[in-house]
mmCIF file of C-alpha atoms in Angstrom:
data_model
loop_
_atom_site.group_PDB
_atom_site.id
_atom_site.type_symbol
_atom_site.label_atom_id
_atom_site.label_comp_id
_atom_site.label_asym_id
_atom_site.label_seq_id
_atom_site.Cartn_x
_atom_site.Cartn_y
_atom_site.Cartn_z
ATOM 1 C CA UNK S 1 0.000 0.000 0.000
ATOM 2 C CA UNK S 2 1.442 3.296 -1.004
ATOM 3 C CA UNK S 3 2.055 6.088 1.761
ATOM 4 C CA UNK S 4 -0.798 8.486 -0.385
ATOM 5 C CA UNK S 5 -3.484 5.916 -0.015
ATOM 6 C CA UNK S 6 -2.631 4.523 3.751
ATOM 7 C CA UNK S 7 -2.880 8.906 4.552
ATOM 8 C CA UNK S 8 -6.348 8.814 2.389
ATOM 9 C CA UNK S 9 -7.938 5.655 4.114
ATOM 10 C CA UNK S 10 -7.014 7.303 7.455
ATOM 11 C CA UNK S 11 -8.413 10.223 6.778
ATOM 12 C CA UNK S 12 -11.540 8.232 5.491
ATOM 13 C CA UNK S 13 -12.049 6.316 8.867
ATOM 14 C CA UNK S 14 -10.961 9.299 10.990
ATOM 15 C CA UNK S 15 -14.421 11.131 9.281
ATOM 16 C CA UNK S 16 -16.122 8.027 9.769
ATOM 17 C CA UNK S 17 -14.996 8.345 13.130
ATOM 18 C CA UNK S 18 -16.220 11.756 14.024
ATOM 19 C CA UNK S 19 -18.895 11.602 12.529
ATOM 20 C CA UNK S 20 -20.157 8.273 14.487
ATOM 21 C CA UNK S 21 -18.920 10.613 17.772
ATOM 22 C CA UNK S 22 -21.409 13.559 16.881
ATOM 23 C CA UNK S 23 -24.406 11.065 15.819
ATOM 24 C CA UNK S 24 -23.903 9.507 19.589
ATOM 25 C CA UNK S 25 -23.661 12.812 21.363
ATOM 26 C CA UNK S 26 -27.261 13.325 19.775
ATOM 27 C CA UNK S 27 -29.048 10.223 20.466
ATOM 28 C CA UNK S 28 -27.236 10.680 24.283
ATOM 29 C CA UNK S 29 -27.772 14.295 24.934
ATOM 30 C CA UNK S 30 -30.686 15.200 23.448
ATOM 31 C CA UNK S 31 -32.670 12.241 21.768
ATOM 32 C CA UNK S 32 -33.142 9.759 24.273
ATOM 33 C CA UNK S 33 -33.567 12.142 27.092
ATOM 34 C CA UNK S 34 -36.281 13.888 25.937
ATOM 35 C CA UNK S 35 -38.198 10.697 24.669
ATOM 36 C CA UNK S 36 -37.763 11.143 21.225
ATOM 37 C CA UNK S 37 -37.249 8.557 18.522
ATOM 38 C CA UNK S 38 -36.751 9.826 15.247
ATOM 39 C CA UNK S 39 -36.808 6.696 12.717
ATOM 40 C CA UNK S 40 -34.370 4.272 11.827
ATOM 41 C CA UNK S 41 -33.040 1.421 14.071
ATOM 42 C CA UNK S 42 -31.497 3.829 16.397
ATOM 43 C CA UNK S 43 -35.483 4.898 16.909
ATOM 44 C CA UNK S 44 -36.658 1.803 17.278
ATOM 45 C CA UNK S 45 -33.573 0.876 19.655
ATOM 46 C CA UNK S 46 -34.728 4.064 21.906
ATOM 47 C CA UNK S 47 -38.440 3.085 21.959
ATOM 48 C CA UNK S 48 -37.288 -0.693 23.233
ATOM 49 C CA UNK S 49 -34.716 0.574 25.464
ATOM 50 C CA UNK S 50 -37.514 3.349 26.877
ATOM 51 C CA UNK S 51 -40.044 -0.069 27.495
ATOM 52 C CA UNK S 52 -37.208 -2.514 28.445
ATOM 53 C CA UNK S 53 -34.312 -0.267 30.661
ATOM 54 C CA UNK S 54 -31.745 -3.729 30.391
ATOM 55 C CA UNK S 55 -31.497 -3.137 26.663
ATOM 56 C CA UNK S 56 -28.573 -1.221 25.702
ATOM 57 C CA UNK S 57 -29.469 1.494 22.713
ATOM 58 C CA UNK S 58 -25.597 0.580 21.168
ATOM 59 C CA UNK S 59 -26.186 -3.231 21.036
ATOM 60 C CA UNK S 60 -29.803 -3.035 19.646
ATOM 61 C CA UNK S 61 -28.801 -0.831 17.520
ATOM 62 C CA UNK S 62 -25.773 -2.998 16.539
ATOM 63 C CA UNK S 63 -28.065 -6.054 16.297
ATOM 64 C CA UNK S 64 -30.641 -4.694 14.189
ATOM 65 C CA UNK S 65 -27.858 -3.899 11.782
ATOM 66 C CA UNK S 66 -26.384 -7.267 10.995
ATOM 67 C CA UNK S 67 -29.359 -8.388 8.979
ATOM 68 C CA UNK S 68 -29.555 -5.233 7.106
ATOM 69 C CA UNK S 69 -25.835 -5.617 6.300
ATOM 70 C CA UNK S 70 -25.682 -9.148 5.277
ATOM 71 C CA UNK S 71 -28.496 -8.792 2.720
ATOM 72 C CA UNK S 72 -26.696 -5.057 1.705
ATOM 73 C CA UNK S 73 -23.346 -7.565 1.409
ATOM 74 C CA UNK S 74 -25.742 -9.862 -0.549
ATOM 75 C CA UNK S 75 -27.259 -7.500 -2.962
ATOM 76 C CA UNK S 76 -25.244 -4.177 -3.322
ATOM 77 C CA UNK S 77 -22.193 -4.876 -4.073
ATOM 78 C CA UNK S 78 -19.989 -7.000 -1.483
ATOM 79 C CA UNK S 79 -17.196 -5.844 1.085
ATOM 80 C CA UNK S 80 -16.739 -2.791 -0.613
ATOM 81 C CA UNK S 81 -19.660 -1.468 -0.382
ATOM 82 C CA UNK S 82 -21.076 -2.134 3.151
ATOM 83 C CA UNK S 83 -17.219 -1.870 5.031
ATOM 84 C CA UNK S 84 -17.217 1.625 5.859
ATOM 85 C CA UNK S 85 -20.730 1.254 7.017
ATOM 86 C CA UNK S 86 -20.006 -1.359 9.226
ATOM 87 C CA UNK S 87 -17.025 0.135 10.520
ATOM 88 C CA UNK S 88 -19.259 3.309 11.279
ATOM 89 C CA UNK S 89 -22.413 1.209 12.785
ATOM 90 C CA UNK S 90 -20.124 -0.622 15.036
ATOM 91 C CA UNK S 91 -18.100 2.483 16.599
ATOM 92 C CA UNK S 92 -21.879 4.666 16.423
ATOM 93 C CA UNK S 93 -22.942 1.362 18.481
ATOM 94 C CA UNK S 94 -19.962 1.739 21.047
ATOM 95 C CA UNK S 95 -20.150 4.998 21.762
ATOM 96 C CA UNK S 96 -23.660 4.821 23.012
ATOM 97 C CA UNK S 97 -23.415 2.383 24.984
ATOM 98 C CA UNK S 98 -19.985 3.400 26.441
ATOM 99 C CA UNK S 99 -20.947 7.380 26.794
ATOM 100 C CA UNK S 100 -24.124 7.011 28.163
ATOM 101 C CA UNK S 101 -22.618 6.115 31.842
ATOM 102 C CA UNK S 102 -20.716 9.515 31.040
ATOM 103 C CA UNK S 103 -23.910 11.850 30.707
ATOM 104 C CA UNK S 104 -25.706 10.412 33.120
ATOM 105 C CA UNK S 105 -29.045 11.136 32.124
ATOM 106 C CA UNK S 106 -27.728 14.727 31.209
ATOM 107 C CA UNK S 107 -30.510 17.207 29.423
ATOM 108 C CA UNK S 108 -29.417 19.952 27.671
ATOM 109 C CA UNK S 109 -32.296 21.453 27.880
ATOM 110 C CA UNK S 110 -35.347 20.980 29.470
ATOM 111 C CA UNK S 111 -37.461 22.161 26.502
ATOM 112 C CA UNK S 112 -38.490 19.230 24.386
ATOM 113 C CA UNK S 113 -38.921 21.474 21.817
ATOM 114 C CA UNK S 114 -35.421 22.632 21.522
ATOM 115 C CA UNK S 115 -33.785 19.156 22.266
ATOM 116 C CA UNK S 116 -36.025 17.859 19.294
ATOM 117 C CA UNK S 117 -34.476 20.980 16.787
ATOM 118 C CA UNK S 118 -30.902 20.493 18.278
ATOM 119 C CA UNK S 119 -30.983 16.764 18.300
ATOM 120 C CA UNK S 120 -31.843 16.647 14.353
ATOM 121 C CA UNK S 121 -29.052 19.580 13.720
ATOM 122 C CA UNK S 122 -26.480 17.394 15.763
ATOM 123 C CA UNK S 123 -27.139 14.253 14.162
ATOM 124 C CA UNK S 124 -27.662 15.817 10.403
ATOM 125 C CA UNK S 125 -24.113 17.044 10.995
ATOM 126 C CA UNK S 126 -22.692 13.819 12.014
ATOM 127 C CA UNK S 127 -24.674 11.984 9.332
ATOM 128 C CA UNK S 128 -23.346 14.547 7.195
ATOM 129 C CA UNK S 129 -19.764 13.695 8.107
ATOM 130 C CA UNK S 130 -20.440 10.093 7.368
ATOM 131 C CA UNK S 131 -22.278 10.144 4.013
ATOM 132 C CA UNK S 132 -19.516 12.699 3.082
ATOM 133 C CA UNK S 133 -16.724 10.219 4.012
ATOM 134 C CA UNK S 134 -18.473 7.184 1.858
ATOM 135 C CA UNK S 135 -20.123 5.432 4.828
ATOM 136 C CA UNK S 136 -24.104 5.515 6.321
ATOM 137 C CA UNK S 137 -24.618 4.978 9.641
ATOM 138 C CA UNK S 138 -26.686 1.767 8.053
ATOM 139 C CA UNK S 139 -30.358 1.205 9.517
ATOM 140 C CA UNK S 140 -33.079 2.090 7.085
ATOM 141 C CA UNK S 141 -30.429 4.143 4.846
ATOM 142 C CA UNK S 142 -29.280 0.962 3.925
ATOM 143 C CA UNK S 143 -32.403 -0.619 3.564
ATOM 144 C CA UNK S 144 -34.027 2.095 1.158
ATOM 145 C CA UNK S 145 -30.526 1.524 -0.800
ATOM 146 C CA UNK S 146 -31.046 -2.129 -0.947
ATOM 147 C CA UNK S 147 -35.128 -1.902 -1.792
ATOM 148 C CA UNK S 148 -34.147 0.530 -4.511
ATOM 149 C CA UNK S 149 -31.570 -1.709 -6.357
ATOM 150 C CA UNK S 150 -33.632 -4.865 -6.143
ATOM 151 C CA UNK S 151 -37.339 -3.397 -6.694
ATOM 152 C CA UNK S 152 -36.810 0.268 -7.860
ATOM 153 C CA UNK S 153 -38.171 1.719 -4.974
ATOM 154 C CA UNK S 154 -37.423 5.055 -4.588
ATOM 155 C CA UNK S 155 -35.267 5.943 -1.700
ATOM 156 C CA UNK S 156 -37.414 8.946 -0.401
ATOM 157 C CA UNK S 157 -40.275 6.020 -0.814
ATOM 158 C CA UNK S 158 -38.432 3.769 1.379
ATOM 159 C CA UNK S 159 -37.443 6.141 3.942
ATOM 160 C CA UNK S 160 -40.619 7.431 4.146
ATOM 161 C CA UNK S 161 -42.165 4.369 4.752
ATOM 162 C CA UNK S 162 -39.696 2.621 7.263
ATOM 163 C CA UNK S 163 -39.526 5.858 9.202
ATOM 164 C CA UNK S 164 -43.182 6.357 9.461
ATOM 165 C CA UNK S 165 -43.359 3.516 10.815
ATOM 166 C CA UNK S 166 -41.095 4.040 13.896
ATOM 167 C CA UNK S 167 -42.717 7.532 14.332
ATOM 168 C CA UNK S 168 -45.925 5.721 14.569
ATOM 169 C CA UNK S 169 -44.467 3.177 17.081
ATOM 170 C CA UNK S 170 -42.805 6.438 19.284
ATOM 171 C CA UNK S 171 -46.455 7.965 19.012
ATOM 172 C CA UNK S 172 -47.796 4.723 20.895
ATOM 173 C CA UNK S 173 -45.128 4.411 23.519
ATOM 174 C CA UNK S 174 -44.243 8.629 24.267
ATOM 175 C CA UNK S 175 -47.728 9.731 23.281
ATOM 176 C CA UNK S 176 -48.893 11.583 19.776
ATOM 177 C CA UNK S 177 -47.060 15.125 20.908
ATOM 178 C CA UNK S 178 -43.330 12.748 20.924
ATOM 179 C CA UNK S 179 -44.028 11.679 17.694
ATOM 180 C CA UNK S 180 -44.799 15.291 16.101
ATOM 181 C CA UNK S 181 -41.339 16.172 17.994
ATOM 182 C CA UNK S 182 -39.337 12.978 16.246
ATOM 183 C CA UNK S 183 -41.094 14.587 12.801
ATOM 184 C CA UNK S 184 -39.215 17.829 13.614
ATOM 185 C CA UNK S 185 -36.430 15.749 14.414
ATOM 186 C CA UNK S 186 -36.193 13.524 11.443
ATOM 187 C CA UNK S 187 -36.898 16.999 8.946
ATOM 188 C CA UNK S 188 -34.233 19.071 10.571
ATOM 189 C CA UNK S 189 -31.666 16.240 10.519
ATOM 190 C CA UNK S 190 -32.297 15.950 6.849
ATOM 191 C CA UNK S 191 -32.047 19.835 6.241
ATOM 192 C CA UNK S 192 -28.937 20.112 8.136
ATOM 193 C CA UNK S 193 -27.197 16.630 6.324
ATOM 194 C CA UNK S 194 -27.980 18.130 3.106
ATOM 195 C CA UNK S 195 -26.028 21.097 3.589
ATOM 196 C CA UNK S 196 -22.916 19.639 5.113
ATOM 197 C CA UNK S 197 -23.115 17.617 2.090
ATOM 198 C CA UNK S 198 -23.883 20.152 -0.515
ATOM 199 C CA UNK S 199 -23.011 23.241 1.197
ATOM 200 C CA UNK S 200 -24.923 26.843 1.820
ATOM 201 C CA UNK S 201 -26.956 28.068 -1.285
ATOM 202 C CA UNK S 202 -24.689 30.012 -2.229
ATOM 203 C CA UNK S 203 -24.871 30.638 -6.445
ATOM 204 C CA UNK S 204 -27.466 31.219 -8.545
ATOM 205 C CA UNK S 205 -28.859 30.655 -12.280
ATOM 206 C CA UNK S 206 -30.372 32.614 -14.566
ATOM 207 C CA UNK S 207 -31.743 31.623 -18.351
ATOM 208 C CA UNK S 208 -32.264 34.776 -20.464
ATOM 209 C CA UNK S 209 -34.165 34.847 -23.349
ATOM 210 C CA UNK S 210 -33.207 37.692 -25.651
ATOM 211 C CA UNK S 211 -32.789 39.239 -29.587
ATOM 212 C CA UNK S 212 -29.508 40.377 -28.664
ATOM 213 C CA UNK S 213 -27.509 37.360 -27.378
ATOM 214 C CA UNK S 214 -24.003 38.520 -28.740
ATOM 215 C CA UNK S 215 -23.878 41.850 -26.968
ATOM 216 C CA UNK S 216 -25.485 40.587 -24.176
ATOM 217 C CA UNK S 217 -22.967 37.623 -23.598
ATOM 218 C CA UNK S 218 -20.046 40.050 -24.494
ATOM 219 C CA UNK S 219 -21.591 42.288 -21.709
ATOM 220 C CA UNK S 220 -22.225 39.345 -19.019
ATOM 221 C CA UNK S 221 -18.567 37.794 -19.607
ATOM 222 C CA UNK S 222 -16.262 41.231 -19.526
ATOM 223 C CA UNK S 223 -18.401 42.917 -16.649
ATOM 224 C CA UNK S 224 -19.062 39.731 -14.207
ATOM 225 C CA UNK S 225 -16.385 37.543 -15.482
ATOM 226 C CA UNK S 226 -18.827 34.799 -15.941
ATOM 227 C CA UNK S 227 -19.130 32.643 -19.199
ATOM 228 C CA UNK S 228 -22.534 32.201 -21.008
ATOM 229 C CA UNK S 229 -23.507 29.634 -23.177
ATOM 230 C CA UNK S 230 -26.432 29.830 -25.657
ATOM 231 C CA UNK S 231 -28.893 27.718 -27.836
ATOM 232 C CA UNK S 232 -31.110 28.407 -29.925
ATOM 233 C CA UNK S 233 -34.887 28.619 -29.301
ATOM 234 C CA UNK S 234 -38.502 29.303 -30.694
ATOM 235 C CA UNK S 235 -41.161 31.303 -29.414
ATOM 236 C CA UNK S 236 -44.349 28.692 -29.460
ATOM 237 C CA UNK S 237 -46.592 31.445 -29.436
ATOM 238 C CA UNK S 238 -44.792 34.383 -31.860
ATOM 239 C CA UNK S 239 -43.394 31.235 -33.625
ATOM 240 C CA UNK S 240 -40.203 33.491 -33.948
ATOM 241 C CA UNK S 241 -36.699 32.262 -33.649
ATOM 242 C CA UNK S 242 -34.987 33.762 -30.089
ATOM 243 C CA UNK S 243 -31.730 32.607 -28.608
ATOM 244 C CA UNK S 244 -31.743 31.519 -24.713
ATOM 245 C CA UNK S 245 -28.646 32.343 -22.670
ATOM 246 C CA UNK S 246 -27.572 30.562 -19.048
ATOM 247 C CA UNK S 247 -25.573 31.789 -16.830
ATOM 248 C CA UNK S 248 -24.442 30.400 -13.672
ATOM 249 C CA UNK S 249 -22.798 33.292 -10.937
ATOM 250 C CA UNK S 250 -22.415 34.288 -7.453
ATOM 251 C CA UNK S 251 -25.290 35.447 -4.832
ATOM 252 C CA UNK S 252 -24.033 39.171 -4.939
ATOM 253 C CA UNK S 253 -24.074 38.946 -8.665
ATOM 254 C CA UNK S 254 -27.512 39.307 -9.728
ATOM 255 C CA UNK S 255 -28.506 42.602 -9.466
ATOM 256 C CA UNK S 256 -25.381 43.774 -11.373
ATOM 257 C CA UNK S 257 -27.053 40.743 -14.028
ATOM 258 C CA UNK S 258 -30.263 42.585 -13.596
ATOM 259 C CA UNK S 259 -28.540 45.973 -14.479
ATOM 260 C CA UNK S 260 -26.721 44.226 -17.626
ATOM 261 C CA UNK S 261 -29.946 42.905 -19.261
ATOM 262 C CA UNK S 262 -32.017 45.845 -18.411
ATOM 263 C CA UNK S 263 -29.445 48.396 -20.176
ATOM 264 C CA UNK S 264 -28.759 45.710 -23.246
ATOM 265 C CA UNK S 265 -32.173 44.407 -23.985
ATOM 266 C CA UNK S 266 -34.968 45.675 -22.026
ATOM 267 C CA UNK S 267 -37.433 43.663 -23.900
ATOM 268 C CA UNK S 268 -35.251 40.208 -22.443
ATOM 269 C CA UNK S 269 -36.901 37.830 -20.544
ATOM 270 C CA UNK S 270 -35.015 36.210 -17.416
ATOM 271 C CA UNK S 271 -35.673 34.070 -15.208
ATOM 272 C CA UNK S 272 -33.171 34.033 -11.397
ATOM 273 C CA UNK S 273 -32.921 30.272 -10.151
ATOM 274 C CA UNK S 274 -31.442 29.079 -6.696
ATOM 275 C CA UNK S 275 -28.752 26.191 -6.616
ATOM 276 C CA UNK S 276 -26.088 24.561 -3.702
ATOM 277 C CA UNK S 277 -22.929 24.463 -5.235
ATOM 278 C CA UNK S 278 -21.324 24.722 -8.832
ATOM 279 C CA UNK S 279 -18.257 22.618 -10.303
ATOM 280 C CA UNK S 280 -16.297 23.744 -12.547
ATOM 281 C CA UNK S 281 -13.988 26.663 -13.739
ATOM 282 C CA UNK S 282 -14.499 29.900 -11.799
ATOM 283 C CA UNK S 283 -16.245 27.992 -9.086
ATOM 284 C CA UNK S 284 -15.475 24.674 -6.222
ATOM 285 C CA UNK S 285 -13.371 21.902 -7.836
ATOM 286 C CA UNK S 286 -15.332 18.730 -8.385
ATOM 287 C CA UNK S 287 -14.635 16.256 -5.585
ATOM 288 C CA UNK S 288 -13.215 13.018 -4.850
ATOM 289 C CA UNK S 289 -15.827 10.030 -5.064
ATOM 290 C CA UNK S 290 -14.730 8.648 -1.411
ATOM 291 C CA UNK S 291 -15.436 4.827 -3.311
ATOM 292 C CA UNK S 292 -12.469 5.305 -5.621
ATOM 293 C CA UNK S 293 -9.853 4.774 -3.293
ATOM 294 C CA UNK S 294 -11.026 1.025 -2.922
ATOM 295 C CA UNK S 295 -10.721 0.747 -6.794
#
């Protein structure tokens, strides 16, 4: 093994790693103290452990896991596929079990309310952290992964549905209002995974449609430094030939757009949209696919 890709799979686990820390600190501090179980196995470990006190959240957790990953070792792929995840399940697993003693039944707050909001932004960023790295924390992630390989289902179906069902199962056991706050949980922890994955929104897109695409373009690229491409277009209802420009830039950058069109061609028609994050020249460099460092 070659010094550059022992330093890369370090790094790889150490993310794995810290990201398996965070998740814990939320199911510990704020999750299981307030009586929340937002989906997954580590939900339906909390609702067990809530009814049953000698079950351990980190070894039903790790339990309900091994029959998820042998059938994700089964269908998706082999070792590959499923090792940083089990690496990550069994040191999320750990951790729970071993810091729990540590907190002590510690609250952060007494507001279920805010434990609910903080408990979904703690575990979206260690989730985050995890997906970023290559790895899941396994559960129903893996399960919606394996369901849409071997039937098509859509993952957002999957989720939806394994996840409703453990809501449903922490509205029987902590009462209706506990499963409204594990809905808050579940939505905020997605919100806040999707932008340590993708970032803040932080560019925006714009497709013009104009009668003067050379001046215009000329304009865009020597006053915003931005290219523009073009293609060519019909008006369905003038059944006139017009050219549609699109143009990718900065936040701050489109009211000086706004300005450019408006002085070139008045008569343009634009349309601002929002995105994450652009690859490319003038922007982020595309990244590494964490998987090809097994190839």
């Amino acid at each position: 093994m070659t010094t550059s890709r022992f330093v890369s799979i370090a790094y790889r686990l150490l993310r794995l790693a810290i990201g398996a820390v965070i998740s814990a600190i939320a199911v510990i501090v704020f999750e299981v103290p307030a009586q929340i179980a937002p989906g997954g196995i580590s939900g339906i470990a909390i609702i067990l452990n809530h009814l049953v006190s000698a079950l351990p959240i980190g070894l039903m957790i790790l339990i309900g896991n091994i029959p998820i990953q042998l059938i994700a070792f089964r269908f998706l792929g082999g070792w590959k596929v499923v090792a940083a995840t089990i690496f990550t399940v069994v040191l999320y697993s750990l951790l729970i079990d071993i810091m729990t003693p540590w907190f002590n039944g510690y609250m952060m707050s007494h507001d279920r309310l805010l434990n609910a909001i903080f408990g979904g932004i703690i575990g979206g960023i260690g989730g985050g952290i995890v997906l970023a790295a290559g790895g899941t924390l396994g559960g129903t992630s893996t399960l919606g992964r394996i369901l849409q390989k071997r039937y098509g289902t859509p993952l957002s179906s999957s989720t939806l549905y394994t996840d409703g069902f453990v809501v449903l199962g922490a509205g029987l056991v902590f009462g209706w209002e506990g499963a409204l706050y594990a809905m808050v949980t579940l939505y905020v922890a997605a919100a806040t995974t999707d932008y340590v994955l993708e970032g803040p929104s932080v560019i925006r897109t714009s497709v013009i449609i104009t009668d003067h695409p050379r001046e215009l373009a000329d304009a865009i690229t020597s006053r915003m430094g931005r290219g523009v491409t073009s293609w060519a277009g019909t008006g369905m209802y003038t059944n006139q030939p017009r050219t549609v420009l699109y143009v990718t830039m900065a936040r701050s950058q489109v009211n000086e757009l706004r300005r450019i069109v408006r002085h070139v061609d008045p008569a343009a028609f634009m349309v601002v949209g929002q995105g994450h994050v652009a690859y490319g020249h003038g922007f982020r460099e595309a990244p590494v696919n964490e998987t090809d460092d097994e190839d």
